[in-house]
XYZ file of C-alpha atoms in Angstrom:
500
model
C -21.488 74.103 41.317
C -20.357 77.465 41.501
C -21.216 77.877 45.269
C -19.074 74.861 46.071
C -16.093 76.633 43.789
C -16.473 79.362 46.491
C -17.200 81.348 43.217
C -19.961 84.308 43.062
C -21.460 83.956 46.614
C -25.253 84.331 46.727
C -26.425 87.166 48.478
C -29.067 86.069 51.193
C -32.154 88.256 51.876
C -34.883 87.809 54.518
C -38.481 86.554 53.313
C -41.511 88.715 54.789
C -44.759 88.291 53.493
C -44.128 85.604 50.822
C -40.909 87.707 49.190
C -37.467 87.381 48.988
C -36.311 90.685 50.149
C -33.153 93.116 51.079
C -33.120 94.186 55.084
C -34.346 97.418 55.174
C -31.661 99.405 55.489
C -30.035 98.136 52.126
C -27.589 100.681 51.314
C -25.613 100.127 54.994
C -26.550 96.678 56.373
C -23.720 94.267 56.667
C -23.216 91.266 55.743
C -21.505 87.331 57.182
C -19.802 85.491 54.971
C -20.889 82.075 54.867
C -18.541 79.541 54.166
C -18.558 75.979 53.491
C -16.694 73.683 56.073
C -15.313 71.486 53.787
C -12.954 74.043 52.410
C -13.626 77.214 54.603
C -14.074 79.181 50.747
C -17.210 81.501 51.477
C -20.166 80.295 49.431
C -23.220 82.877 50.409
C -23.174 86.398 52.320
C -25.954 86.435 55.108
C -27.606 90.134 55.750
C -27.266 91.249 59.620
C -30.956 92.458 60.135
C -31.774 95.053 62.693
C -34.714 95.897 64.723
C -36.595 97.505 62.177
C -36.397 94.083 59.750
C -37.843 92.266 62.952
C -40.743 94.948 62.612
C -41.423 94.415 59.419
C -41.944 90.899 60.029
C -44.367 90.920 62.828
C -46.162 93.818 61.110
C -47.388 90.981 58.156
C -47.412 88.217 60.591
C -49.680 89.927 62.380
C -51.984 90.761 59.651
C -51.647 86.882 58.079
C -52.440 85.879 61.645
C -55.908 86.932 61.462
C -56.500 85.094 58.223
C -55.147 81.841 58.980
C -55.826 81.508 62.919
C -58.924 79.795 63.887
C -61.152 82.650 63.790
C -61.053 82.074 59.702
C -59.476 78.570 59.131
C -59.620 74.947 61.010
C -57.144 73.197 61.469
C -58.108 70.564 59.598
C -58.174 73.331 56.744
C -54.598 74.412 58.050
C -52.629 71.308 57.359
C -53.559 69.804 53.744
C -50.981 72.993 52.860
C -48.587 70.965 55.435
C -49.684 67.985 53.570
C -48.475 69.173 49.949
C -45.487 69.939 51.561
C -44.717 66.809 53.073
C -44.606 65.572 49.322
C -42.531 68.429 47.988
C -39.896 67.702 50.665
C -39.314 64.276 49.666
C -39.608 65.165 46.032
C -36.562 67.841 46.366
C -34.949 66.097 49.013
C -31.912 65.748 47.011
C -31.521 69.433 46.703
C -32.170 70.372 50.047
C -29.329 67.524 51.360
C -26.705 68.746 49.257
C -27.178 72.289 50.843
C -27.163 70.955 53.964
C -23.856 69.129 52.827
C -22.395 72.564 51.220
C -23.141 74.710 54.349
C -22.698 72.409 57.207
C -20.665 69.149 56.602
C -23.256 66.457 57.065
C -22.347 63.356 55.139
C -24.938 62.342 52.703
C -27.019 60.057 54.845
C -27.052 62.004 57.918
C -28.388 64.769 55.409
C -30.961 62.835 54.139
C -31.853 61.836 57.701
C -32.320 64.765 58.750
C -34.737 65.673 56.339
C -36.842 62.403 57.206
C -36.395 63.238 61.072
C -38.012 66.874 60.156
C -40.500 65.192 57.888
C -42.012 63.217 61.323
C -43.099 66.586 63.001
C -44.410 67.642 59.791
C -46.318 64.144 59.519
C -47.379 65.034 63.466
C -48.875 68.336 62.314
C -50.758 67.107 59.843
C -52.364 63.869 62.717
C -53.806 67.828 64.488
C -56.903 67.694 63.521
C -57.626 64.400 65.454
C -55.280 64.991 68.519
C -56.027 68.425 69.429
C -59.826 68.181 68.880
C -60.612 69.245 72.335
C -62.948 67.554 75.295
C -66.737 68.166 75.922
C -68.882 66.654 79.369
C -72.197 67.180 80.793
C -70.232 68.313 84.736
C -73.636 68.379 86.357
C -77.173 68.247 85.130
C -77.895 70.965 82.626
C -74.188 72.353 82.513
C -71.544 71.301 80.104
C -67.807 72.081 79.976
C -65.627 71.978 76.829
C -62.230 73.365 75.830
C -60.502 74.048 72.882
C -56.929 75.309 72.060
C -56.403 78.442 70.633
C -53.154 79.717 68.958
C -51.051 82.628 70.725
C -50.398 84.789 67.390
C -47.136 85.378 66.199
C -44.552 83.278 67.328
C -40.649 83.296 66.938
C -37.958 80.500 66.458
C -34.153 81.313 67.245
C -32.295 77.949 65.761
C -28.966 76.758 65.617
C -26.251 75.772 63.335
C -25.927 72.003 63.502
C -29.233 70.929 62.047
C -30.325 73.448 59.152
C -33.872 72.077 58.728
C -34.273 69.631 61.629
C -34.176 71.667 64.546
C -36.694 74.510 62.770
C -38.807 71.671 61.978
C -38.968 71.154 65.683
C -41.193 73.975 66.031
C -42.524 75.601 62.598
C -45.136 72.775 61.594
C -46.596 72.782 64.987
C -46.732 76.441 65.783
C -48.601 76.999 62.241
C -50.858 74.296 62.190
C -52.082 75.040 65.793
C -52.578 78.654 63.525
C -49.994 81.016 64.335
C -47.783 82.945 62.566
C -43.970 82.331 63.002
C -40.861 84.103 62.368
C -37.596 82.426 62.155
C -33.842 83.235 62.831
C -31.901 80.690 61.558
C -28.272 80.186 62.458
C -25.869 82.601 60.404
C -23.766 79.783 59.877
C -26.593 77.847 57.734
C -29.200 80.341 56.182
C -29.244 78.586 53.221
C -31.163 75.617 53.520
C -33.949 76.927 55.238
C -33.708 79.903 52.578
C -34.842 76.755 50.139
C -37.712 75.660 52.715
C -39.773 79.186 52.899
C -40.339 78.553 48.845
C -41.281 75.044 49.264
C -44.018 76.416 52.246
C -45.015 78.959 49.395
C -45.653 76.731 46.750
C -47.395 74.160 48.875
C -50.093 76.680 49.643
C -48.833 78.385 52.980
C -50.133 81.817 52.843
C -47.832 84.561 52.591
C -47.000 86.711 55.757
C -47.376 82.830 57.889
C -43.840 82.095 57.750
C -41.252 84.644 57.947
C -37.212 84.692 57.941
C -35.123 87.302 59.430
C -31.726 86.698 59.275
C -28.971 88.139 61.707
C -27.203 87.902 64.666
C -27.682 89.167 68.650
C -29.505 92.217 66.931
C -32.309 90.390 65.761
C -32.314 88.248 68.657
C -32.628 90.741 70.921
C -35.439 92.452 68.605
C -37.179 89.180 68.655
C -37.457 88.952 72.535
C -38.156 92.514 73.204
C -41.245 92.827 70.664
C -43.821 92.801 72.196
C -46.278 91.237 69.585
C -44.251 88.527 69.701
C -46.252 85.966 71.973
C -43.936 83.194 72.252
C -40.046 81.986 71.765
C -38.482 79.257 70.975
C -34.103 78.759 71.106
C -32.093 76.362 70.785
C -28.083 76.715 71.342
C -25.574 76.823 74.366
C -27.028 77.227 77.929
C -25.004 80.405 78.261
C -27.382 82.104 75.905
C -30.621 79.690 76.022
C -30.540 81.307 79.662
C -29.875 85.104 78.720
C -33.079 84.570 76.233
C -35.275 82.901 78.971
C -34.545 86.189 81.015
C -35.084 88.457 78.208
C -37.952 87.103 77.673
C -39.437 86.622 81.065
C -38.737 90.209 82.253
C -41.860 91.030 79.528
C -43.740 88.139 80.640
C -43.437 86.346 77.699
C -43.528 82.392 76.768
C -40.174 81.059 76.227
C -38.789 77.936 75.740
C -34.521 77.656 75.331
C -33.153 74.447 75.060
C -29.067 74.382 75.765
C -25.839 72.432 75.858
C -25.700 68.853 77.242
C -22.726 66.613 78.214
C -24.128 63.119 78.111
C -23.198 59.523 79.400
C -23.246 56.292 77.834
C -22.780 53.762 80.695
C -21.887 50.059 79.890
C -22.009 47.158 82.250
C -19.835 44.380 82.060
C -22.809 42.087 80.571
C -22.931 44.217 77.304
C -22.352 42.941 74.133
C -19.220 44.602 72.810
C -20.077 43.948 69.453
C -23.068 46.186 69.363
C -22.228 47.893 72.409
C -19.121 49.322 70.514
C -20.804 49.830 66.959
C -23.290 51.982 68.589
C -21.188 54.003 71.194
C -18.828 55.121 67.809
C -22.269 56.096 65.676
C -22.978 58.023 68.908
C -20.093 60.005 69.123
C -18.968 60.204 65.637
C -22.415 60.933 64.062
C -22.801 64.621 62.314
C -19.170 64.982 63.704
C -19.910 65.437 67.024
C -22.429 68.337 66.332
C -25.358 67.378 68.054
C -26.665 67.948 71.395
C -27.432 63.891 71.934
C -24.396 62.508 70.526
C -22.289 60.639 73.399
C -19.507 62.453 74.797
C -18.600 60.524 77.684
C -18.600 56.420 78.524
C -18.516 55.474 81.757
C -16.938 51.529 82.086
C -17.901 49.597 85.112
C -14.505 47.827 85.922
C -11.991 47.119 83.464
C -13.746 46.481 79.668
C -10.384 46.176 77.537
C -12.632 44.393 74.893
C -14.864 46.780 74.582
C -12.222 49.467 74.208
C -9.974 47.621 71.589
C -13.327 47.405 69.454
C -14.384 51.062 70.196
C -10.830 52.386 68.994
C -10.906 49.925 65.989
C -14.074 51.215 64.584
C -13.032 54.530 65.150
C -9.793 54.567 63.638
C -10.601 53.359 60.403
C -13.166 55.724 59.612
C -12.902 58.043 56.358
C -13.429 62.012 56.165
C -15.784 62.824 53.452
C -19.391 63.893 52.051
C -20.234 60.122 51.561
C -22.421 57.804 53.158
C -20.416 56.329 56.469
C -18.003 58.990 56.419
C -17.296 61.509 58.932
C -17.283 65.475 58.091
C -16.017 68.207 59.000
C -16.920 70.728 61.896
C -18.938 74.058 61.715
C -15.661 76.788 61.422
C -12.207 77.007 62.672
C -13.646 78.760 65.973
C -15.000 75.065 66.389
C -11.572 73.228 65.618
C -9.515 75.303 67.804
C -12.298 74.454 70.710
C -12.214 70.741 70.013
C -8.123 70.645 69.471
C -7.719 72.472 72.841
C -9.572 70.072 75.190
C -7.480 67.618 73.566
C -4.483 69.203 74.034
C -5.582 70.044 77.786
C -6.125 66.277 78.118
C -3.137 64.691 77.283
C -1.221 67.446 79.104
C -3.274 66.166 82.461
C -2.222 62.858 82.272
C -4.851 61.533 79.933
C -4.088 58.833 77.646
C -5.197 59.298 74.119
C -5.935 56.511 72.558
C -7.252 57.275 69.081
C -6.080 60.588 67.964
C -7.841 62.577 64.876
C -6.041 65.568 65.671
C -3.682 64.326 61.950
C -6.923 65.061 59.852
C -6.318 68.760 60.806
C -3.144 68.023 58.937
C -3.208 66.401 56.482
C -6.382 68.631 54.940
C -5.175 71.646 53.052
C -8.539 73.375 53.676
C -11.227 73.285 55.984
C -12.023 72.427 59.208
C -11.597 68.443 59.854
C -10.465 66.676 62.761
C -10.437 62.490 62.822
C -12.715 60.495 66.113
C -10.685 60.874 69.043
C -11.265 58.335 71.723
C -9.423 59.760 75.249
C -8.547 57.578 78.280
C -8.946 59.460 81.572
C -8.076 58.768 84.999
C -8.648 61.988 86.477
C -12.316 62.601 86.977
C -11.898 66.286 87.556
C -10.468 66.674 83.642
C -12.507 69.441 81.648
C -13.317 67.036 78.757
C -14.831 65.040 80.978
C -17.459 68.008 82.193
C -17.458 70.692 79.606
C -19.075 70.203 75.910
C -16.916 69.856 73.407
C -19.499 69.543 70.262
C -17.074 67.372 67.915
C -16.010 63.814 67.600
C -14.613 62.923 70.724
C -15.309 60.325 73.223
C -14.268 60.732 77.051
C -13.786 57.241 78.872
C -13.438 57.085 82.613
C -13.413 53.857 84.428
C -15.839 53.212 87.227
C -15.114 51.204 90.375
C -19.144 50.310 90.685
C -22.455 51.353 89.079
C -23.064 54.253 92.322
C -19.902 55.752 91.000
C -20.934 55.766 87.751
C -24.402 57.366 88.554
C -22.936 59.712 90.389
C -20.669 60.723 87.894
C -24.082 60.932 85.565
C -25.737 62.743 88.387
C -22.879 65.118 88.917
C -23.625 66.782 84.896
C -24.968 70.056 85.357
C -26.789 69.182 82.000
C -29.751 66.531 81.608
C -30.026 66.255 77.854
C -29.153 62.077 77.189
C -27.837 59.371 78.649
C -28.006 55.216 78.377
C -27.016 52.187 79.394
C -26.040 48.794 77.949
C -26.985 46.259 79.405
C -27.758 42.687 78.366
C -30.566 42.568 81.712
C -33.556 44.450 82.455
C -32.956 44.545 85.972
C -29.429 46.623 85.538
C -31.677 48.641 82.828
C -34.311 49.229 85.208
C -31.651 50.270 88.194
C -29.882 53.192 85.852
C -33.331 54.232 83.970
C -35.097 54.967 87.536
C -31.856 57.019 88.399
C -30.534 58.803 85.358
C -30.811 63.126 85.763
C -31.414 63.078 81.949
C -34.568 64.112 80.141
C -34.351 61.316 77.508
C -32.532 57.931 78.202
C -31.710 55.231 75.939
C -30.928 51.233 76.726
C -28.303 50.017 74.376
C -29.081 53.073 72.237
C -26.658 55.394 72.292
C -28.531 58.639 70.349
C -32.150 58.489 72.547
C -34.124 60.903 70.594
C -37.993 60.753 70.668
C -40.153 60.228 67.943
C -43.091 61.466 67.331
C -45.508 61.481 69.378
C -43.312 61.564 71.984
C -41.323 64.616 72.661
C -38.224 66.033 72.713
C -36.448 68.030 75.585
C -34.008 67.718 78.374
C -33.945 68.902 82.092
C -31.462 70.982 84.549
C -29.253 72.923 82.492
C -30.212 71.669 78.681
C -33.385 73.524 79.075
C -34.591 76.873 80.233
C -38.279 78.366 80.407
C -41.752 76.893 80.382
C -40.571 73.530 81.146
C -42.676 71.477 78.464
C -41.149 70.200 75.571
C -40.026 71.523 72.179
C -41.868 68.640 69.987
C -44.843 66.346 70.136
C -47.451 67.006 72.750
C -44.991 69.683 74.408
C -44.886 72.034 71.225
C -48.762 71.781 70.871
C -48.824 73.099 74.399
C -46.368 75.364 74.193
C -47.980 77.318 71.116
C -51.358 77.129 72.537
C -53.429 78.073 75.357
C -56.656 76.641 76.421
C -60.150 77.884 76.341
C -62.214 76.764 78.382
C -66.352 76.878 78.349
C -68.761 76.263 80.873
C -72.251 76.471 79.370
C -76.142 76.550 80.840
C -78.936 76.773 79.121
C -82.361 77.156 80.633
C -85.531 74.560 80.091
C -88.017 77.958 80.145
C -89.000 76.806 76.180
C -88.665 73.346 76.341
C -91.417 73.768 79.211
C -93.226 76.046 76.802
C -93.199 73.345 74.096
C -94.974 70.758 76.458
C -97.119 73.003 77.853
C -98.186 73.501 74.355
């Protein structure tokens, strides 16, 4: 209770080798405050870590490594730790929601969610031992070829602020199972939940030195992609960095995957039905406030839909702010707010209609950093809010003269995270699905994430790197490489034998 006072912020340390501990250079290192969006009081202080922290951390990653890699343990032996922490998840998943609540803003259910939505690449990790089991053939008479996947060593994750445990669940189940050892930045904005996780990992069995956190900003980035043990990187942010780290990276011949910003479309043809149609295009861009890199930030009509509008504006105008179930959030910081306030702003000063405004939340809240679902009517296709991401809860609506103008509006994004269309027919499905420039597409759902085993990852400019993907099938690719054997053995004692 105390944290959500504002009163006695915890001070945050990194965890190396199974221990909470202070950076190394204690008696200078600075520290963030961290501070709670619903009221902007500061509820933790987060240590900048330098080079030397980063060190530290592949210096016992690197020695766990050669304990818990295949050369001493399966991976069937691997993941029953993974499996005792799949229980204690759900068993403190009330705790680890209301920090994701206290630091970022989720509502309670999107909270929870995001715990569950973590809890399927855990589930994935633990279905390794039959997926990644490797192939064996007789290739010619007397000669056999098999292969086998082998992990890279230590590994590093650089996550963001808008899912605390979601997005380093992405890649920290996978990379360890497949055996490596993995370090993780999380966002500055949200240590604390994932400051939670690393005991959980602990007391399910995960030996220490496997999973490492190093908290900081571009210092221990930078450290991170310039170390040289450090076989592989994962990031996840905006394109403008996710494409300085791919370079960073690549200059040392390193693996690196960055996944960016997006800007997606929800398209709906006059055969949708509004009532859904509308319900789900408002979940889409209201969800997690706007924070997410698949929410919908921009429907494209074909021809007048009046209807649908009237029920899209209804919805969204009689939402509630709040923590509870249903209710809408606030956003990260005020750096966030300002951003969001000024493409409004930018908007209606271009001509734009607006036709829900949240900008009164901002108001009305004597703390904090809320703003209502704003729904904007353009009819100028060059308008910023129509092209740049905004990351809160505001919908763009442009209306299209045909379904080639809408496509090419969709094909026009620089981005390729999401985009869908609703549609009551499968042939207007199939036309948009077969020409989307989006990674993953939805019909009639508006928030097309993958589940496991299918993975997750955009194209053009939402990702960067080795182009697989960050989940599924992608992340078990990504954090191995493959061996492969071609055997021959002679038939000098077989021939002995029958001689004999």
């Amino acid at each position: 209770m105390s944290l959500a006072n504002g009163e006695n912020p915890k001070i945050l340390q990194n965890f190396i080798d199974g221990q909470y501990v202070d950076p190394i250079k204690a008696s200078s290192v600075k520290y963030i405050p961290v501070t709670t969006p619903h009221t902007g009081k500061i509820i933790a202080q987060c240590p900048v870590s330098t080079a030397e922290d980063v060190d530290k951390a592949v210096e016992v990653a690197k020695k766990a490594f050669k304990a818990w890699s295949l050369y001493s343990r399966t991976v069937k032996d691997r993941v029953q730790a993974l499996i005792r922490f799949h229980n204690l998840l759900y068993t403190h998943i009330e705790e680890l929601a209301d920090l994701i609540i206290l630091e970022h803003g989720k509502n309670k259910s999107e909270a929870i969610a995001s715990i569950s939505k973590g809890a399927e690449t855990v589930e994935y990790a633990i279905s390794l031992p039959q997926l990644i089991q490797g192939k064996i053939l007789e290739v010619s008479r007397g000669v056999s070829c098999q292969d086998a996947r082998v992990p890279l060593g230590v590994v590093a994750s650089i996550v963001p602020f808008n899912f605390p445990i979601m997005v380093p669940f992405w890649t920290l189940p996978i990379a360890i199972a497949t055996g490596n050892t993995l370090i993780l930045k999380p966002s500055e904005k949200v240590p604390l939940t994932m400051n939670r996780v690393v005991a959980l990992l602990k007391e399910a069995g995960i030996p220490d030195g496997v999973v490492n956190i190093v908290n900081g900003t571009v210092d221990a980035v930078n450290a991170i992609c310039d170390h040289p043990e450090i076989k592989a990187v994962t990031f996840v942010g905006t394109s403008h960095v996710a494409n300085l780290v791919t370079e960073r990276c690549q200059k040392l011949g390193k693996r690196v995957l960055a996944l960016g910003g997006a800007k997606n479309h929800l398209i709906a043809s006059p055969d949708c039905n509004i009532e859904t149609t509308s319900t789900d295009v408002v979940n889409s861009f209201t969800g997690c406030a706007g924070q997410r890199c698949m929410a919908a930030s921009v429907l494209l009509t074909i021809g007048s839909q009046q209807a649908l509008l009237d029920r899209i504006c209804d919805k969204a105008s009689n939402l509630k702010s709040g923590a509870k179930p249903g209710e809408v959030g606030p956003v990260i910081d005020k750096v966030s707010l300002d951003k969001i306030n000024r493409y409004i702003a930018e908007s209606e000063r271009a001509g734009a209609k607006i036709l829900v405004d949240g900008r009164h939340w901002t108001s009305e809240k004597s703390e904090g950093f809320w703003i209502g679902p704003t729904v904007i009517l353009h009819t100028n296709k060059e308008d910023k809010a129509l092209h740049d991401e905004i990351f809160g809860p505001v919908l763009s609506i442009y209306e299209c003269s045909s379904k080639e103008e809408a496509i090419e509006i969709e094909n026009g994004n620089p981005y390729g995270n999401a985009a869908c269309i609703y549609t009551t027919t499968g042939a207007t499905a199939d036309w948009f699905i077969s020409r989307f420039s989006a990674g993953m597409c939805g019909v009639n759902i508006g928030v097309p994430v993958p589940r496991e085993p299918f993975s997750f990852g955009g194209i053009n400019r939402s990702k960067f790197g080795n182009f697989m993907d960050i989940t599924g099938d992608g992340g078990v690719e990504f954090f191995t490489w493959r061996r492969k054997v071609t055997t021959r053995w002679g038939t000098g004692d077989l021939d002995l034998k029958l001689k004999m």
